[in-house]
Short mmCIF file of C-alpha atoms in Angstrom, two decimals:
data_model
loop_
_atom_site.label_atom_id
_atom_site.label_comp_id
_atom_site.label_asym_id
_atom_site.label_seq_id
_atom_site.Cartn_x
_atom_site.Cartn_y
_atom_site.Cartn_z
CA UNK A 95 -63.00 -31.20 -61.18
CA UNK A 96 -63.98 -29.45 -58.69
CA UNK A 97 -62.98 -31.32 -56.10
CA UNK A 98 -59.16 -30.71 -57.47
CA UNK A 99 -59.67 -27.46 -57.06
CA UNK A 100 -60.88 -27.28 -53.64
CA UNK A 101 -57.90 -29.18 -52.68
CA UNK A 102 -55.25 -26.89 -54.56
CA UNK A 103 -57.23 -24.26 -52.80
CA UNK A 104 -57.04 -25.45 -49.15
CA UNK A 105 -53.27 -26.84 -49.95
CA UNK A 106 -52.20 -22.72 -50.92
CA UNK A 107 -54.30 -21.58 -48.14
CA UNK A 108 -52.65 -23.37 -45.21
CA UNK A 109 -49.06 -22.43 -46.01
CA UNK A 110 -50.58 -18.66 -46.30
CA UNK A 111 -52.18 -18.80 -42.60
CA UNK A 112 -49.11 -19.85 -41.36
CA UNK A 113 -47.30 -17.24 -43.13
CA UNK A 114 -49.30 -14.63 -41.53
CA UNK A 115 -49.25 -16.06 -38.13
CA UNK A 116 -45.32 -16.38 -38.43
CA UNK A 117 -45.62 -12.62 -39.40
CA UNK A 118 -48.20 -11.88 -36.53
CA UNK A 119 -45.34 -13.73 -34.55
CA UNK A 120 -42.34 -11.97 -35.14
CA UNK A 121 -44.40 -8.32 -35.08
CA UNK A 122 -45.29 -9.21 -30.94
CA UNK A 123 -41.97 -10.67 -30.38
CA UNK A 124 -40.87 -7.42 -31.58
CA UNK A 125 -42.88 -5.27 -29.71
CA UNK A 126 -41.98 -7.70 -26.33
CA UNK A 127 -38.20 -6.94 -27.38
CA UNK A 128 -39.04 -3.11 -27.56
CA UNK A 129 -40.90 -2.93 -24.23
CA UNK A 130 -37.61 -4.40 -22.30
CA UNK A 131 -35.60 -2.71 -23.90
CA UNK A 132 -37.54 0.51 -22.81
CA UNK A 133 -37.90 -0.49 -18.95
CA UNK A 134 -34.36 -1.38 -18.67
CA UNK A 135 -33.42 1.91 -20.05
CA UNK A 136 -36.45 3.79 -18.22
CA UNK A 137 -35.16 2.03 -15.30
CA UNK A 138 -31.82 3.48 -15.28
CA UNK A 139 -33.00 7.17 -15.96
CA UNK A 140 -34.95 7.52 -13.08
CA UNK A 141 -32.62 5.85 -10.71
CA UNK A 142 -29.80 8.38 -11.62
CA UNK A 143 -32.24 10.97 -11.76
CA UNK A 144 -32.99 10.59 -8.58
CA UNK A 145 -29.63 9.54 -7.34
CA UNK A 146 -27.45 12.42 -8.17
CA UNK A 147 -30.71 14.89 -7.03
CA UNK A 148 -28.90 17.65 -5.25
CA UNK A 149 -28.76 17.68 -1.54
CA UNK A 150 -28.06 14.32 0.66
CA UNK A 151 -31.44 12.25 1.30
CA UNK A 152 -29.71 10.61 4.36
CA UNK A 153 -29.02 14.00 5.84
CA UNK A 154 -32.56 15.28 5.32
CA UNK A 155 -33.87 12.30 6.81
CA UNK A 156 -31.88 12.76 9.73
CA UNK A 157 -32.91 16.83 10.25
CA UNK A 158 -30.57 19.72 10.89
CA UNK A 159 -29.25 18.61 14.21
CA UNK A 160 -27.81 15.19 12.76
CA UNK A 161 -24.38 14.73 13.39
CA UNK A 162 -22.05 13.53 11.03
CA UNK A 163 -22.06 10.45 12.21
CA UNK A 164 -25.21 9.82 12.79
CA UNK A 165 -26.27 10.46 9.05
CA UNK A 166 -23.34 7.93 8.22
CA UNK A 167 -25.15 5.23 10.18
CA UNK A 168 -28.51 6.31 8.47
CA UNK A 169 -26.77 6.18 5.30
CA UNK A 170 -25.49 2.44 6.19
CA UNK A 171 -28.91 1.45 7.50
CA UNK A 172 -30.45 2.64 3.69
CA UNK A 173 -27.67 1.20 1.75
CA UNK A 174 -26.69 4.83 0.45
CA UNK A 175 -23.34 4.41 1.32
CA UNK A 176 -22.61 1.26 -1.09
CA UNK A 177 -21.88 1.79 -5.10
CA UNK A 178 -24.09 3.27 -7.28
CA UNK A 179 -23.84 -0.14 -9.53
CA UNK A 180 -24.35 -2.20 -6.86
CA UNK A 181 -27.92 -0.14 -5.63
CA UNK A 182 -29.07 -0.08 -9.24
CA UNK A 183 -29.05 -3.73 -9.51
CA UNK A 184 -30.19 -4.65 -6.57
CA UNK A 185 -33.26 -2.48 -6.61
CA UNK A 186 -33.96 -3.36 -10.44
CA UNK A 187 -33.47 -7.76 -9.29
CA UNK A 188 -35.85 -6.73 -6.49
CA UNK A 189 -38.26 -4.72 -8.90
CA UNK A 190 -38.43 -8.15 -11.21
CA UNK A 191 -39.48 -9.85 -7.68
CA UNK A 192 -42.32 -7.27 -7.09
CA UNK A 193 -39.82 -5.59 -4.14
CA UNK A 194 -39.66 -2.14 -4.70
CA UNK A 195 -38.25 -1.47 -1.33
CA UNK A 196 -38.92 -0.05 1.72
CA UNK A 197 -40.29 3.40 2.28
CA UNK A 198 -37.36 5.91 4.38
CA UNK A 199 -39.87 7.51 6.37
CA UNK A 200 -42.17 5.17 7.89
CA UNK A 201 -40.71 1.54 6.59
CA UNK A 202 -43.48 0.46 4.81
CA UNK A 203 -43.26 -1.92 1.64
CA UNK A 204 -43.76 1.07 -1.64
CA UNK A 205 -44.95 -2.15 -3.57
CA UNK A 206 -47.95 -2.52 -0.89
CA UNK A 207 -48.45 1.42 -0.90
CA UNK A 208 -48.66 1.34 -4.97
CA UNK A 209 -51.43 -1.38 -4.80
CA UNK A 210 -53.28 0.00 -2.24
CA UNK A 211 -53.36 3.74 -3.98
CA UNK A 212 -53.84 2.14 -7.58
CA UNK A 213 -57.17 0.84 -6.22
CA UNK A 214 -58.10 4.59 -6.82
CA UNK A 215 -56.15 5.42 -9.48
CA UNK A 216 -56.76 2.70 -11.88
CA UNK A 217 -60.99 2.84 -11.61
CA UNK A 218 -60.59 6.76 -11.90
CA UNK A 219 -58.41 6.14 -15.29
CA UNK A 220 -59.90 3.15 -16.91
CA UNK A 221 -63.55 5.08 -16.08
CA UNK A 222 -62.24 7.91 -17.98
CA UNK A 223 -61.00 6.12 -20.65
CA UNK A 224 -63.98 4.26 -21.85
CA UNK A 225 -66.24 7.10 -21.60
CA UNK A 226 -63.81 8.87 -23.84
CA UNK A 227 -63.79 6.34 -26.41
CA UNK A 228 -67.45 5.66 -26.23
CA UNK A 229 -68.39 9.20 -26.89
CA UNK A 230 -65.18 10.61 -29.02
CA UNK A 231 -66.16 7.44 -31.36
CA UNK A 232 -69.68 8.47 -32.50
CA UNK A 233 -69.34 12.29 -32.31
CA UNK A 234 -65.83 12.10 -34.16
CA UNK A 235 -67.67 10.46 -36.62
CA UNK A 236 -70.75 12.33 -37.12
CA UNK A 237 -68.49 15.64 -36.75
CA UNK A 238 -66.59 14.40 -39.67
CA UNK A 239 -69.42 13.13 -41.90
CA UNK A 240 -70.97 16.03 -41.35
CA UNK A 241 -68.01 18.44 -40.76
CA UNK A 242 -69.67 21.31 -43.17
CA UNK A 243 -73.05 21.02 -41.24
CA UNK A 244 -73.84 23.46 -38.01
CA UNK A 245 -73.73 20.55 -36.07
CA UNK A 246 -70.45 19.43 -37.30
CA UNK A 247 -69.34 23.03 -36.48
CA UNK A 248 -70.63 22.93 -33.13
CA UNK A 249 -68.95 19.75 -32.28
CA UNK A 250 -65.73 21.40 -33.60
CA UNK A 251 -65.89 23.97 -31.62
CA UNK A 252 -67.00 22.11 -28.20
CA UNK A 253 -63.79 19.99 -28.99
CA UNK A 254 -61.61 22.98 -29.12
CA UNK A 255 -62.56 24.42 -25.73
CA UNK A 256 -62.73 21.23 -24.33
CA UNK A 257 -58.93 21.03 -25.33
CA UNK A 258 -57.78 24.63 -23.83
CA UNK A 259 -59.82 24.41 -20.69
CA UNK A 260 -57.34 23.43 -17.60
CA UNK A 261 -58.28 20.09 -16.03
CA UNK A 262 -58.35 21.83 -12.74
CA UNK A 263 -60.38 24.44 -13.23
CA UNK A 264 -62.77 22.20 -14.87
CA UNK A 265 -62.91 20.18 -11.26
CA UNK A 266 -63.42 23.22 -9.77
CA UNK A 267 -66.21 24.07 -11.38
CA UNK A 268 -67.55 20.89 -11.00
CA UNK A 269 -67.05 20.68 -7.56
CA UNK A 270 -68.56 24.13 -7.06
CA UNK A 271 -71.77 23.46 -8.93
CA UNK A 272 -72.87 20.00 -8.50
CA UNK A 273 -71.00 18.81 -5.12
CA UNK A 274 -71.39 22.38 -3.80
CA UNK A 275 -74.60 24.17 -4.67
CA UNK A 276 -76.28 21.06 -5.81
CA UNK A 277 -75.24 18.53 -3.03
CA UNK A 278 -75.77 15.62 -5.27
CA UNK A 279 -72.37 14.37 -5.31
CA UNK A 280 -69.53 14.24 -2.75
CA UNK A 281 -67.48 17.30 -2.71
CA UNK A 282 -63.83 15.38 -1.95
CA UNK A 283 -62.10 12.82 -0.43
CA UNK A 284 -62.79 8.31 -0.64
CA UNK A 285 -64.29 6.03 1.71
CA UNK A 286 -61.81 4.87 4.47
CA UNK A 287 -62.58 1.10 3.90
CA UNK A 288 -62.46 2.08 -0.12
CA UNK A 289 -63.78 -0.80 -2.57
CA UNK A 290 -65.73 -2.47 0.63
CA UNK A 291 -67.97 0.56 0.37
CA UNK A 292 -69.09 -0.01 -3.56
CA UNK A 293 -71.60 2.70 -3.93
CA UNK A 294 -70.05 5.21 -1.76
CA UNK A 295 -66.48 4.49 -4.34
CA UNK A 296 -68.27 5.17 -7.30
CA UNK A 297 -70.31 8.38 -5.64
CA UNK A 298 -66.38 9.65 -4.94
CA UNK A 299 -65.30 8.92 -8.78
CA UNK A 300 -67.86 10.15 -10.85
CA UNK A 301 -66.97 13.65 -10.37
CA UNK A 302 -63.13 13.18 -10.77
CA UNK A 303 -63.75 10.66 -13.93
CA UNK A 304 -66.17 13.28 -15.52
CA UNK A 305 -63.25 16.00 -15.75
CA UNK A 306 -60.70 13.59 -16.33
CA UNK A 307 -62.75 12.45 -19.54
CA UNK A 308 -63.59 16.12 -20.72
CA UNK A 309 -60.26 17.08 -22.17
CA UNK A 310 -59.63 13.54 -23.19
CA UNK A 311 -62.48 13.28 -24.73
CA UNK A 312 -62.25 16.09 -27.31
CA UNK A 313 -58.84 15.30 -28.09
CA UNK A 314 -60.19 11.91 -29.35
CA UNK A 315 -62.89 13.73 -31.38
CA UNK A 316 -60.95 15.92 -33.35
CA UNK A 317 -59.06 12.66 -34.27
CA UNK A 318 -61.88 10.91 -34.87
CA UNK A 319 -63.00 13.76 -36.87
CA UNK A 320 -60.28 14.27 -39.19
CA UNK A 321 -59.98 10.42 -39.90
CA UNK A 322 -63.61 10.15 -41.31
CA UNK A 323 -63.56 13.06 -43.06
CA UNK A 324 -60.34 11.56 -45.18
CA UNK A 325 -62.30 8.23 -45.03
CA UNK A 326 -65.38 10.29 -46.63
CA UNK A 327 -63.53 11.37 -49.52
CA UNK A 328 -62.22 8.16 -50.06
CA UNK A 329 -63.15 7.05 -53.81
CA UNK A 330 -64.93 3.42 -52.63
CA UNK A 331 -67.05 6.10 -50.84
CA UNK A 332 -67.87 7.73 -52.96
CA UNK A 333 -69.15 4.56 -55.31
CA UNK A 334 -70.78 3.24 -52.06
CA UNK A 335 -72.75 6.61 -52.53
CA UNK A 336 -73.10 6.17 -55.69
CA UNK A 337 -74.50 2.84 -55.36
CA UNK A 338 -77.58 3.97 -52.77
CA UNK A 339 -75.79 3.74 -49.56
CA UNK A 340 -76.27 6.66 -47.12
CA UNK A 341 -73.34 8.04 -45.35
CA UNK A 342 -74.41 6.76 -41.92
CA UNK A 343 -74.35 2.85 -43.43
CA UNK A 344 -71.12 3.22 -45.02
CA UNK A 345 -69.25 4.22 -42.27
CA UNK A 346 -70.93 1.70 -39.74
CA UNK A 347 -70.48 -1.06 -42.13
CA UNK A 348 -67.29 -0.26 -43.78
CA UNK A 349 -65.56 3.54 -42.10
CA UNK A 350 -65.66 2.08 -38.09
CA UNK A 351 -62.60 0.11 -38.73
CA UNK A 352 -60.75 2.85 -40.62
CA UNK A 353 -62.11 5.34 -37.69
CA UNK A 354 -60.72 3.01 -34.69
CA UNK A 355 -57.03 2.75 -36.40
CA UNK A 356 -56.56 6.18 -35.32
CA UNK A 357 -58.54 6.26 -31.79
CA UNK A 358 -56.15 2.90 -30.84
CA UNK A 359 -52.64 5.11 -31.72
CA UNK A 360 -53.92 7.94 -30.00
CA UNK A 361 -55.28 6.33 -26.78
CA UNK A 362 -52.08 4.98 -26.31
CA UNK A 363 -50.29 8.44 -27.21
CA UNK A 364 -52.65 9.81 -24.56
CA UNK A 365 -52.39 7.63 -21.98
CA UNK A 366 -49.25 9.39 -20.14
CA UNK A 367 -51.24 12.27 -20.48
CA UNK A 368 -54.05 10.60 -18.70
CA UNK A 369 -51.99 9.26 -15.85
CA UNK A 370 -50.81 12.73 -15.35
CA UNK A 371 -53.80 14.97 -15.19
CA UNK A 372 -54.97 11.79 -12.35
CA UNK A 373 -52.63 13.65 -10.61
CA UNK A 374 -54.27 17.18 -10.78
CA UNK A 375 -57.46 15.56 -10.22
CA UNK A 376 -56.76 13.38 -7.02
CA UNK A 377 -55.51 16.76 -5.55
CA UNK A 378 -58.33 18.70 -6.39
CA UNK A 379 -60.74 15.86 -4.96
CA UNK A 380 -58.78 15.00 -2.54
CA UNK A 381 -58.25 11.16 -3.85
CA UNK A 382 -55.98 8.92 -1.97
CA UNK A 383 -54.71 7.76 -5.40
CA UNK A 384 -51.10 7.18 -6.65
CA UNK A 385 -50.60 10.90 -7.97
CA UNK A 386 -51.20 11.97 -4.24
CA UNK A 387 -48.77 9.53 -3.21
CA UNK A 388 -45.89 10.96 -5.38
CA UNK A 389 -46.36 14.53 -4.56
CA UNK A 390 -46.21 13.40 -0.56
CA UNK A 391 -43.00 11.25 -1.34
CA UNK A 392 -41.29 14.02 -3.83
CA UNK A 393 -42.31 16.85 -0.65
CA UNK A 394 -40.78 14.51 1.78
CA UNK A 395 -37.06 13.77 0.02
CA UNK A 396 -38.07 9.94 0.09
CA UNK A 397 -36.26 8.71 -2.58
CA UNK A 398 -37.24 5.04 -2.68
CA UNK A 399 -40.88 5.49 -2.59
CA UNK A 400 -40.25 8.28 -5.05
CA UNK A 401 -38.36 5.71 -7.50
CA UNK A 402 -40.58 2.77 -7.10
CA UNK A 403 -43.69 4.73 -8.11
CA UNK A 404 -42.47 6.51 -11.33
CA UNK A 405 -41.00 2.97 -12.51
CA UNK A 406 -44.73 1.43 -11.55
CA UNK A 407 -46.25 4.28 -13.44
CA UNK A 408 -43.55 4.36 -16.32
CA UNK A 409 -44.28 0.27 -16.74
CA UNK A 410 -47.87 0.42 -16.85
CA UNK A 411 -47.53 3.31 -19.58
CA UNK A 412 -44.98 1.30 -21.53
CA UNK A 413 -47.45 -2.13 -21.02
CA UNK A 414 -50.77 -0.61 -21.82
CA UNK A 415 -48.82 1.10 -25.34
CA UNK A 416 -47.23 -2.16 -26.25
CA UNK A 417 -50.57 -3.73 -25.71
CA UNK A 418 -52.13 -1.06 -28.02
CA UNK A 419 -49.75 -1.45 -30.44
CA UNK A 420 -49.97 -5.08 -30.67
CA UNK A 421 -53.79 -4.31 -30.90
CA UNK A 422 -53.11 -1.83 -33.62
CA UNK A 423 -51.01 -4.88 -35.73
CA UNK A 424 -54.18 -7.10 -35.70
CA UNK A 425 -56.27 -4.41 -36.43
CA UNK A 426 -54.48 -3.17 -39.57
CA UNK A 427 -52.62 -6.37 -41.37
CA UNK A 428 -50.35 -4.01 -43.47
CA UNK A 429 -48.10 -3.43 -40.30
CA UNK A 430 -47.17 -7.10 -40.28
CA UNK A 431 -46.28 -7.10 -43.76
CA UNK A 432 -49.64 -8.91 -44.96
CA UNK A 433 -50.05 -8.71 -48.91
#
């Protein structure tokens, strides 16, 4: 009878596996659809908001002494005299080809400038995020599992301080102590040849990365701590402890996955704050990243460059958020309708 039973079990398992795969595929397709719709809505919002800003971009670029004919000629050269719908569609279809137009100031390709600046901003943000996750997960689990002990209270107090401190204040303090007083690391700047000098690039990013990671780590520790407290209070944890398992063993074997769930969700929510924080950090440490480029272009009223940069940043945030949502779905089967 063993062979028929095995055949029946295998026959029942195959449709179930296909059903789970289909539900997962539907969930992923839904996330991709949300991404496409969100990007279209964001592009329209960015374009209209910048297009209808007070002031005439062509007149500002032409200068205060330009005549009306010179301003009209500049508008025609920049394509600003065309209907708004035509300008928007031309920009969107160009963005689909990774062509975000040319800067109004120097005529350089906006996409190439963004790619150049991202060589600084992406390593900065990725390094800060990795450090934050690697520190927050174990520290938050310790703080949650031992939340009634003195070191549990100490971790909680430190995370409150880390969240409350302004990013630029932390950066200035690190520059003053580590770079100026101790002279261990560079004060500001980035190697002119960028990653052709890996050691110099890494040295230049150490202090900015630590500065950016401190508030992010503090926020993530608080969420992991809260999730761990809920896990420790579960019935299955009390049962495991009654069977002789220690709290660390329970968390490492069973609770790590549950503690990682809120962490994945919060990382997606914190991503926008991470990129916005990098704008301040790049100013404090004089890093030639995407944030410094955006502030310069806003000051110069370079609308083409500003809207291209905003679309690029928005796209990165949305794509990573959707990717994290898909990862969250893979980790938690309840989100794809598994029984």
